[in-house]
């Protein structure tokens, strides 16, 4: 395994950070307390100085074509993760003597860009032989079409991935995507739940 040797510890750390991201995201939107990232520089945002472990983030910061920014689905989600990591690093009661660094990348909502950025996350470390710079976990991507090839790539390096919005049932195949996890239900579960609600209330049609 890459990074921490204990896979269970890896997953505990990633879930811990992701929960903080979600909670902090709600706080940010409610209180408008997040720091704004300069739009002109949002392609790659990192803080790796003195980091003991690194989390990567893959967000659709720009629309397809990599030109126009999308705040809600990309920039704000990235800001929420950055803020969450800042809170964790600044709280001495959470992770004593451990600093979490981050490496955020823009997928532009495209499969090719997403896989290129994922390769870049591990490529330089393999070239230099310094494996400490490889992320122990990846948060993202947003869309299923981007998450699928990334999940296939990251599993080669035993790097866990947790998506916050990829809902394709294809990603439920644990034999093919055994390092992929998500915090949302797959499409088939959502469809089943909606059908149960319709039947329960005896609705004849929905609009």
C-alpha positions as CSV (number, residue, x, y, z in Angstrom):
1,X,0.0,0.0,0.0
2,X,1.0,3.6,-0.7
3,X,1.4,6.1,2.2
4,X,0.1,4.7,5.5
5,X,0.5,1.0,5.8
6,X,-2.8,0.4,7.5
7,X,-5.7,0.4,5.1
8,X,-8.2,0.7,7.9
9,X,-6.5,3.8,9.3
10,X,-6.5,5.2,5.8
11,X,-10.2,4.9,5.5
12,X,-10.9,6.2,9.0
13,X,-8.9,9.3,8.2
14,X,-10.6,9.9,4.9
15,X,-14.1,9.4,6.3
16,X,-13.1,11.7,9.2
17,X,-12.0,14.5,6.8
18,X,-15.0,14.0,4.5
19,X,-17.5,14.4,7.3
20,X,-15.7,17.6,8.3
21,X,-16.0,18.8,4.7
22,X,-19.7,18.2,4.6
23,X,-20.3,19.9,7.9
24,X,-18.1,22.8,7.1
25,X,-19.7,23.2,3.7
26,X,-23.1,23.8,5.4
27,X,-21.4,26.2,7.8
28,X,-19.8,28.1,4.9
29,X,-23.0,28.5,2.9
30,X,-25.0,29.5,6.0
31,X,-22.5,32.0,7.5
32,X,-20.5,32.9,4.3
33,X,-17.3,32.5,6.4
34,X,-15.1,30.6,3.9
35,X,-12.1,32.1,2.4
36,X,-12.5,32.8,-1.3
37,X,-10.0,31.3,-3.6
38,X,-8.8,33.6,-6.4
39,X,-10.7,32.5,-9.5
40,X,-7.7,33.3,-11.7
41,X,-5.6,30.7,-9.9
42,X,-8.1,27.9,-9.4
43,X,-6.6,25.1,-11.5
44,X,-4.4,23.5,-8.8
45,X,-4.5,24.5,-5.2
46,X,-2.0,22.9,-2.8
47,X,-0.6,23.1,0.7
48,X,2.1,20.5,1.1
49,X,4.6,22.3,3.4
50,X,5.5,20.1,6.4
51,X,2.6,17.7,5.6
52,X,2.7,14.3,7.3
53,X,-0.1,12.9,5.1
54,X,-1.8,14.3,2.0
55,X,-5.3,14.2,0.8
56,X,-6.2,14.9,-2.8
57,X,-9.3,16.6,-4.0
58,X,-10.9,16.4,-7.5
59,X,-13.5,19.0,-8.2
60,X,-15.2,20.3,-11.4
61,X,-14.0,23.8,-10.8
62,X,-14.6,24.8,-14.4
63,X,-17.2,23.6,-16.9
64,X,-16.3,21.3,-19.8
65,X,-13.8,23.1,-21.9
66,X,-11.9,24.3,-18.9
67,X,-12.9,27.9,-19.4
68,X,-15.9,29.1,-17.4
69,X,-15.9,28.6,-13.6
70,X,-18.8,27.0,-11.7
71,X,-19.0,28.1,-8.1
72,X,-21.5,25.8,-6.5
73,X,-20.4,22.5,-7.9
74,X,-16.7,23.2,-8.0
75,X,-15.1,26.2,-6.2
76,X,-17.3,26.1,-3.1
77,X,-16.9,22.4,-2.6
78,X,-13.1,22.8,-2.8
79,X,-13.2,25.7,-0.4
80,X,-15.2,23.6,2.0
81,X,-12.6,20.9,2.0
82,X,-9.8,23.4,2.4
83,X,-11.6,25.0,5.4
84,X,-12.3,21.6,6.9
85,X,-8.6,20.7,6.8
86,X,-7.6,24.0,8.2
87,X,-9.9,23.4,11.2
88,X,-8.5,19.9,11.7
89,X,-4.9,21.1,11.5
90,X,-5.5,23.9,13.9
91,X,-7.2,21.8,16.5
92,X,-4.6,20.2,18.7
93,X,-7.2,17.8,20.2
94,X,-7.8,16.0,16.9
95,X,-4.6,14.9,15.3
96,X,-1.7,15.4,17.6
97,X,1.6,16.1,15.8
98,X,0.1,15.3,12.4
99,X,-0.4,17.9,9.7
100,X,-2.7,17.1,6.8
101,X,-1.7,18.6,3.5
102,X,-3.8,18.8,0.4
103,X,-3.5,18.8,-3.4
104,X,-6.7,20.0,-5.1
105,X,-7.1,19.5,-8.9
106,X,-9.6,20.7,-11.5
107,X,-11.3,17.9,-13.5
108,X,-13.2,20.4,-15.8
109,X,-16.0,17.8,-15.6
110,X,-14.1,15.7,-18.2
111,X,-12.9,12.1,-18.0
112,X,-9.6,12.8,-19.8
113,X,-8.8,15.8,-17.6
114,X,-9.7,13.9,-14.5
115,X,-7.5,10.9,-15.3
116,X,-4.6,13.2,-16.3
117,X,-4.7,15.0,-13.0
118,X,-4.9,11.6,-11.1
119,X,-1.8,10.4,-12.9
120,X,-0.1,13.7,-12.1
121,X,-0.8,13.1,-8.4
122,X,1.4,10.0,-8.3
123,X,3.7,10.4,-11.3
124,X,6.3,12.8,-9.9
125,X,6.7,10.7,-6.8
126,X,7.3,7.5,-8.7
127,X,9.9,9.3,-10.9
128,X,11.8,10.5,-7.9
129,X,11.3,7.5,-5.7
130,X,9.9,9.6,-2.9
131,X,6.6,7.9,-2.1
132,X,5.7,10.2,0.8
133,X,4.2,12.7,-1.6
134,X,1.5,10.4,-2.8
135,X,-2.0,11.1,-1.3
136,X,-3.3,8.5,1.0
137,X,-6.8,9.2,-0.2
138,X,-8.8,11.1,-2.8
139,X,-12.0,13.0,-2.4
140,X,-14.0,13.1,-5.6
141,X,-14.8,13.2,-8.4
142,X,-18.2,14.7,-8.8
143,X,-19.7,13.0,-11.9
144,X,-19.8,9.2,-12.4
145,X,-18.3,9.5,-15.8
146,X,-15.2,11.1,-14.3
147,X,-15.1,8.8,-11.2
148,X,-15.1,5.5,-13.2
149,X,-11.7,5.8,-14.9
150,X,-10.2,7.5,-11.8
151,X,-11.4,4.6,-9.6
152,X,-9.8,2.1,-12.0
153,X,-6.5,4.0,-11.9
154,X,-6.3,4.6,-8.2
155,X,-7.0,1.0,-7.2
156,X,-3.7,0.0,-8.9
157,X,-1.9,2.0,-6.2
158,X,-4.3,1.0,-3.3
159,X,-5.4,4.6,-2.9
160,X,-9.0,4.9,-1.5
161,X,-11.4,7.2,-3.2
162,X,-14.6,8.7,-1.8
163,X,-17.0,10.6,-4.1
164,X,-19.6,13.0,-2.9
165,X,-21.9,12.9,-5.8
166,X,-21.1,10.0,-8.2
167,X,-24.3,7.9,-8.4
168,X,-23.8,5.4,-11.2
169,X,-24.7,1.8,-10.2
170,X,-21.7,0.7,-12.2
171,X,-19.5,1.9,-9.3
172,X,-21.2,-0.5,-6.9
173,X,-19.2,-3.4,-8.4
174,X,-16.7,-4.0,-5.5
175,X,-14.7,-6.5,-7.6
176,X,-13.8,-3.8,-10.1
177,X,-13.9,-0.7,-7.9
178,X,-12.8,-2.1,-4.5
179,X,-11.2,1.2,-3.4
180,X,-14.1,3.3,-4.4
181,X,-16.6,4.6,-1.8
182,X,-19.3,7.3,-1.8
183,X,-21.6,9.2,0.5
184,X,-24.6,9.2,-1.8
185,X,-26.9,6.3,-2.9
186,X,-26.5,4.8,-6.4
187,X,-29.1,5.6,-9.0
188,X,-30.9,2.3,-8.7
189,X,-31.4,2.7,-5.0
190,X,-32.7,6.2,-5.5
191,X,-35.2,5.0,-8.2
192,X,-36.4,2.3,-5.9
193,X,-36.9,4.7,-3.0
194,X,-38.9,7.1,-5.2
195,X,-41.1,4.2,-6.5
196,X,-41.8,3.2,-2.9
197,X,-42.9,6.7,-2.0
198,X,-45.2,6.8,-5.0
199,X,-46.8,3.5,-4.1
200,X,-47.1,4.4,-0.5
201,X,-49.1,7.6,-1.2
202,X,-51.0,6.1,-4.1
203,X,-49.9,8.7,-6.5
204,X,-51.1,8.3,-10.1
205,X,-48.6,10.7,-11.7
206,X,-45.6,12.9,-10.8
207,X,-44.5,16.2,-12.3
